[in-house]
Amino acid sequence: MLNDHLRLMNIFAVAGEIVGRKKLQKMVYIAKKLNFPFQEKFEFHFYGPYSEELTLRVEELCNFGFIDEVKEEKSGYVHYKYRVTEAGQEFLNSYEINLPNLKECLAKMNEKNARFLELVSTVLYFDSLPKPEVEEKIQVLKSEQLYTKEEIEEAYAYIEDLRK
């Protein structure tokens, strides 16, 4: 089993249940940008940073029986719920993974909705740019989300809180 798969399994183990593929993508991206050792490559996509590698790893972990993916229909939308299976937890227990503060970080992220995490991950994706340019990119690239100036400010404050 590769270390990347173990780190990913650890996300599910410490977060408990994660609802939504988009939310999972954003949580891993944000954790990576906060210097947790995730190796997946991300590109900017319609919903912000996206990793095909992450999608494939989750699929592999489901095929191994280590992660459970439950498909639910709600209000005409399909939602996916993820959690570690008993077999996955047993496998994970046989390895030592030490990622201090990851549990607290993931708990904070898991409380937020996918829309907000999409905004946070977009801010982080363009973090090399000055703040006014980031805000402009958000207004252009995420126009359909109608993010307000207050939400963008909240995203910046949230990032600072996660970094502590």
PDB file of C-alpha atoms in Angstrom:
ATOM      1  CA  MET A   1       0.000   0.000   0.000  1.00  0.00           C
ATOM      2  CA  LEU A   2       1.399   3.353  -0.947  1.00  0.00           C
ATOM      3  CA  ASN A   3       1.907   6.125   1.589  1.00  0.00           C
ATOM      4  CA  ASP A   4      -0.411   8.404  -0.395  1.00  0.00           C
ATOM      5  CA  HIS A   5      -3.244   5.896   0.001  1.00  0.00           C
ATOM      6  CA  LEU A   6      -2.563   5.629   3.730  1.00  0.00           C
ATOM      7  CA  ARG A   7      -2.593   9.407   4.161  1.00  0.00           C
ATOM      8  CA  LEU A   8      -5.876   9.590   2.285  1.00  0.00           C
ATOM      9  CA  MET A   9      -7.397   6.805   4.372  1.00  0.00           C
ATOM     10  CA  ASN A  10      -6.279   8.718   7.442  1.00  0.00           C
ATOM     11  CA  ILE A  11      -8.371  11.695   6.302  1.00  0.00           C
ATOM     12  CA  PHE A  12     -11.503   9.560   6.388  1.00  0.00           C
ATOM     13  CA  ALA A  13     -10.500   7.983   9.692  1.00  0.00           C
ATOM     14  CA  VAL A  14      -9.956  11.281  11.513  1.00  0.00           C
ATOM     15  CA  ALA A  15     -12.786  13.207   9.811  1.00  0.00           C
ATOM     16  CA  GLY A  16     -15.367  10.488  10.292  1.00  0.00           C
ATOM     17  CA  GLU A  17     -17.847  10.869   7.462  1.00  0.00           C
ATOM     18  CA  ILE A  18     -17.272  13.235   4.545  1.00  0.00           C
ATOM     19  CA  VAL A  19     -20.318  14.094   2.460  1.00  0.00           C
ATOM     20  CA  GLY A  20     -19.621  15.057  -1.134  1.00  0.00           C
ATOM     21  CA  ARG A  21     -16.934  14.515  -3.715  1.00  0.00           C
ATOM     22  CA  LYS A  22     -16.420  18.248  -4.186  1.00  0.00           C
ATOM     23  CA  LYS A  23     -16.056  18.739  -0.441  1.00  0.00           C
ATOM     24  CA  LEU A  24     -13.473  15.937  -0.259  1.00  0.00           C
ATOM     25  CA  GLN A  25     -11.466  17.468  -3.108  1.00  0.00           C
ATOM     26  CA  LYS A  26     -11.456  20.868  -1.386  1.00  0.00           C
ATOM     27  CA  MET A  27     -10.538  19.433   2.029  1.00  0.00           C
ATOM     28  CA  VAL A  28      -7.508  17.577   0.635  1.00  0.00           C
ATOM     29  CA  TYR A  29      -6.413  20.598  -1.410  1.00  0.00           C
ATOM     30  CA  ILE A  30      -6.696  22.953   1.558  1.00  0.00           C
ATOM     31  CA  ALA A  31      -4.809  20.499   3.796  1.00  0.00           C
ATOM     32  CA  LYS A  32      -2.082  20.257   1.152  1.00  0.00           C
ATOM     33  CA  LYS A  33      -1.828  24.059   0.939  1.00  0.00           C
ATOM     34  CA  LEU A  34      -1.496  24.111   4.745  1.00  0.00           C
ATOM     35  CA  ASN A  35       1.614  21.926   4.336  1.00  0.00           C
ATOM     36  CA  PHE A  36       0.146  18.563   5.264  1.00  0.00           C
ATOM     37  CA  PRO A  37       2.012  15.936   3.195  1.00  0.00           C
ATOM     38  CA  PHE A  38      -0.477  15.195   0.438  1.00  0.00           C
ATOM     39  CA  GLN A  39       1.110  14.579  -2.944  1.00  0.00           C
ATOM     40  CA  GLU A  40      -1.861  14.757  -5.294  1.00  0.00           C
ATOM     41  CA  LYS A  41      -1.508  17.224  -8.154  1.00  0.00           C
ATOM     42  CA  PHE A  42      -4.346  19.722  -8.532  1.00  0.00           C
ATOM     43  CA  GLU A  43      -5.431  21.803 -11.497  1.00  0.00           C
ATOM     44  CA  PHE A  44      -7.996  24.573 -11.593  1.00  0.00           C
ATOM     45  CA  HIS A  45     -11.321  23.164 -12.731  1.00  0.00           C
ATOM     46  CA  PHE A  46     -14.925  24.347 -12.948  1.00  0.00           C
ATOM     47  CA  TYR A  47     -15.432  23.959  -9.170  1.00  0.00           C
ATOM     48  CA  GLY A  48     -11.950  25.136  -8.200  1.00  0.00           C
ATOM     49  CA  PRO A  49      -8.877  22.976  -7.564  1.00  0.00           C
ATOM     50  CA  TYR A  50      -9.426  19.372  -8.662  1.00  0.00           C
ATOM     51  CA  SER A  51      -7.202  16.282  -8.637  1.00  0.00           C
ATOM     52  CA  GLU A  52      -7.755  13.335 -10.941  1.00  0.00           C
ATOM     53  CA  GLU A  53      -5.185  11.446  -8.820  1.00  0.00           C
ATOM     54  CA  LEU A  54      -7.321  11.942  -5.735  1.00  0.00           C
ATOM     55  CA  THR A  55     -10.402  10.664  -7.549  1.00  0.00           C
ATOM     56  CA  LEU A  56      -8.519   7.556  -8.677  1.00  0.00           C
ATOM     57  CA  ARG A  57      -7.108   6.892  -5.180  1.00  0.00           C
ATOM     58  CA  VAL A  58     -10.559   7.108  -3.632  1.00  0.00           C
ATOM     59  CA  GLU A  59     -11.837   4.698  -6.286  1.00  0.00           C
ATOM     60  CA  GLU A  60      -8.980   2.289  -5.534  1.00  0.00           C
ATOM     61  CA  LEU A  61      -9.611   2.467  -1.792  1.00  0.00           C
ATOM     62  CA  CYS A  62     -13.292   1.712  -2.408  1.00  0.00           C
ATOM     63  CA  ASN A  63     -12.332  -1.246  -4.619  1.00  0.00           C
ATOM     64  CA  PHE A  64     -10.007  -2.547  -1.877  1.00  0.00           C
ATOM     65  CA  GLY A  65     -12.926  -2.360   0.553  1.00  0.00           C
ATOM     66  CA  PHE A  66     -11.113   0.157   2.770  1.00  0.00           C
ATOM     67  CA  ILE A  67     -13.442   3.099   2.089  1.00  0.00           C
ATOM     68  CA  ASP A  68     -17.209   2.915   1.874  1.00  0.00           C
ATOM     69  CA  GLU A  69     -18.936   5.129  -0.698  1.00  0.00           C
ATOM     70  CA  VAL A  70     -22.687   5.526  -0.274  1.00  0.00           C
ATOM     71  CA  LYS A  71     -24.667   7.206  -3.045  1.00  0.00           C
ATOM     72  CA  GLU A  72     -27.746   9.178  -1.934  1.00  0.00           C
ATOM     73  CA  GLU A  73     -30.267  11.191  -3.903  1.00  0.00           C
ATOM     74  CA  LYS A  74     -31.447  14.372  -2.218  1.00  0.00           C
ATOM     75  CA  SER A  75     -33.586  17.048  -3.836  1.00  0.00           C
ATOM     76  CA  GLY A  76     -32.676  15.836  -7.317  1.00  0.00           C
ATOM     77  CA  TYR A  77     -28.938  15.823  -6.576  1.00  0.00           C
ATOM     78  CA  VAL A  78     -26.678  12.840  -5.988  1.00  0.00           C
ATOM     79  CA  HIS A  79     -24.515  13.009  -2.870  1.00  0.00           C
ATOM     80  CA  TYR A  80     -21.711  10.625  -1.983  1.00  0.00           C
ATOM     81  CA  LYS A  81     -20.831   9.824   1.607  1.00  0.00           C
ATOM     82  CA  TYR A  82     -17.432   8.425   2.462  1.00  0.00           C
ATOM     83  CA  ARG A  83     -16.100   6.709   5.548  1.00  0.00           C
ATOM     84  CA  VAL A  84     -13.456   4.161   6.482  1.00  0.00           C
ATOM     85  CA  THR A  85     -14.698   0.588   6.638  1.00  0.00           C
ATOM     86  CA  GLU A  86     -13.827  -1.774   9.464  1.00  0.00           C
ATOM     87  CA  ALA A  87     -11.284  -3.504   7.187  1.00  0.00           C
ATOM     88  CA  GLY A  88      -9.832  -0.108   6.298  1.00  0.00           C
ATOM     89  CA  GLN A  89      -9.509   0.881   9.954  1.00  0.00           C
ATOM     90  CA  GLU A  90      -7.800  -2.426  10.778  1.00  0.00           C
ATOM     91  CA  PHE A  91      -5.364  -1.900   7.899  1.00  0.00           C
ATOM     92  CA  LEU A  92      -4.743   1.697   8.947  1.00  0.00           C
ATOM     93  CA  ASN A  93      -4.100   0.610  12.550  1.00  0.00           C
ATOM     94  CA  SER A  94      -1.221  -1.577  11.384  1.00  0.00           C
ATOM     95  CA  TYR A  95       0.673   1.524  10.209  1.00  0.00           C
ATOM     96  CA  GLU A  96       1.792   4.525  12.177  1.00  0.00           C
ATOM     97  CA  ILE A  97       0.769   7.799  10.611  1.00  0.00           C
ATOM     98  CA  ASN A  98       1.683  10.880  12.552  1.00  0.00           C
ATOM     99  CA  LEU A  99       0.107  14.045  11.208  1.00  0.00           C
ATOM    100  CA  PRO A 100      -0.180  16.437  14.171  1.00  0.00           C
ATOM    101  CA  ASN A 101      -3.090  18.889  14.053  1.00  0.00           C
ATOM    102  CA  LEU A 102      -4.668  17.205  11.014  1.00  0.00           C
ATOM    103  CA  LYS A 103      -7.682  16.014  12.995  1.00  0.00           C
ATOM    104  CA  GLU A 104      -8.483  19.524  14.251  1.00  0.00           C
ATOM    105  CA  CYS A 105      -7.996  21.011  10.794  1.00  0.00           C
ATOM    106  CA  LEU A 106     -10.238  18.420   9.127  1.00  0.00           C
ATOM    107  CA  ALA A 107     -12.911  18.801  11.808  1.00  0.00           C
ATOM    108  CA  LYS A 108     -13.050  22.539  11.122  1.00  0.00           C
ATOM    109  CA  MET A 109     -13.272  21.969   7.380  1.00  0.00           C
ATOM    110  CA  ASN A 110     -15.872  19.223   7.669  1.00  0.00           C
ATOM    111  CA  GLU A 111     -18.176  21.673   9.487  1.00  0.00           C
ATOM    112  CA  LYS A 112     -18.240  23.940   6.425  1.00  0.00           C
ATOM    113  CA  ASN A 113     -20.255  23.402   3.271  1.00  0.00           C
ATOM    114  CA  ALA A 114     -18.712  22.618  -0.115  1.00  0.00           C
ATOM    115  CA  ARG A 115     -19.548  26.077  -1.496  1.00  0.00           C
ATOM    116  CA  PHE A 116     -17.499  27.812   1.196  1.00  0.00           C
ATOM    117  CA  LEU A 117     -14.624  25.335   0.856  1.00  0.00           C
ATOM    118  CA  GLU A 118     -14.682  25.969  -2.899  1.00  0.00           C
ATOM    119  CA  LEU A 119     -14.128  29.659  -2.166  1.00  0.00           C
ATOM    120  CA  VAL A 120     -11.359  28.950   0.363  1.00  0.00           C
ATOM    121  CA  SER A 121      -9.567  26.584  -2.015  1.00  0.00           C
ATOM    122  CA  THR A 122      -9.847  29.130  -4.842  1.00  0.00           C
ATOM    123  CA  VAL A 123      -8.312  31.830  -2.622  1.00  0.00           C
ATOM    124  CA  LEU A 124      -5.478  29.429  -1.780  1.00  0.00           C
ATOM    125  CA  TYR A 125      -5.012  28.449  -5.429  1.00  0.00           C
ATOM    126  CA  PHE A 126      -4.259  32.067  -6.291  1.00  0.00           C
ATOM    127  CA  ASP A 127      -2.377  32.866  -3.071  1.00  0.00           C
ATOM    128  CA  SER A 128       0.681  34.103  -4.973  1.00  0.00           C
ATOM    129  CA  LEU A 129      -1.362  37.037  -6.300  1.00  0.00           C
ATOM    130  CA  PRO A 130      -2.191  40.246  -4.436  1.00  0.00           C
ATOM    131  CA  LYS A 131      -5.540  40.157  -2.628  1.00  0.00           C
ATOM    132  CA  PRO A 132      -7.343  42.544  -5.056  1.00  0.00           C
ATOM    133  CA  GLU A 133      -6.347  40.310  -7.995  1.00  0.00           C
ATOM    134  CA  VAL A 134      -7.555  37.210  -6.151  1.00  0.00           C
ATOM    135  CA  GLU A 135     -10.894  38.899  -5.508  1.00  0.00           C
ATOM    136  CA  GLU A 136     -11.124  39.849  -9.183  1.00  0.00           C
ATOM    137  CA  LYS A 137     -10.385  36.267 -10.271  1.00  0.00           C
ATOM    138  CA  ILE A 138     -13.074  34.977  -7.900  1.00  0.00           C
ATOM    139  CA  GLN A 139     -15.630  37.398  -9.336  1.00  0.00           C
ATOM    140  CA  VAL A 140     -14.758  36.342 -12.904  1.00  0.00           C
ATOM    141  CA  LEU A 141     -14.146  32.593 -12.471  1.00  0.00           C
ATOM    142  CA  LYS A 142     -16.818  32.039  -9.835  1.00  0.00           C
ATOM    143  CA  SER A 143     -19.442  34.491 -11.046  1.00  0.00           C
ATOM    144  CA  GLU A 144     -22.189  31.851 -10.863  1.00  0.00           C
ATOM    145  CA  GLN A 145     -21.529  31.423  -7.118  1.00  0.00           C
ATOM    146  CA  LEU A 146     -22.198  35.116  -6.420  1.00  0.00           C
ATOM    147  CA  TYR A 147     -19.623  35.319  -3.626  1.00  0.00           C
ATOM    148  CA  THR A 148     -19.879  38.560  -1.677  1.00  0.00           C
ATOM    149  CA  LYS A 149     -16.986  40.690  -0.475  1.00  0.00           C
ATOM    150  CA  GLU A 150     -17.908  39.596   3.071  1.00  0.00           C
ATOM    151  CA  GLU A 151     -17.651  35.910   2.121  1.00  0.00           C
ATOM    152  CA  ILE A 152     -14.244  36.499   0.555  1.00  0.00           C
ATOM    153  CA  GLU A 153     -13.086  38.266   3.725  1.00  0.00           C
ATOM    154  CA  GLU A 154     -14.469  35.364   5.761  1.00  0.00           C
ATOM    155  CA  ALA A 155     -12.470  32.943   3.581  1.00  0.00           C
ATOM    156  CA  TYR A 156      -9.242  34.859   4.268  1.00  0.00           C
ATOM    157  CA  ALA A 157      -9.968  34.897   8.022  1.00  0.00           C
ATOM    158  CA  TYR A 158     -10.805  31.183   7.909  1.00  0.00           C
ATOM    159  CA  ILE A 159      -7.478  30.393   6.219  1.00  0.00           C
ATOM    160  CA  GLU A 160      -5.613  32.296   8.931  1.00  0.00           C
ATOM    161  CA  ASP A 161      -7.540  30.374  11.594  1.00  0.00           C
ATOM    162  CA  LEU A 162      -6.641  27.035   9.961  1.00  0.00           C
ATOM    163  CA  ARG A 163      -2.963  28.005   9.830  1.00  0.00           C
ATOM    164  CA  LYS A 164      -2.821  28.480  13.629  1.00  0.00           C
TER     165      LYS A 164
END
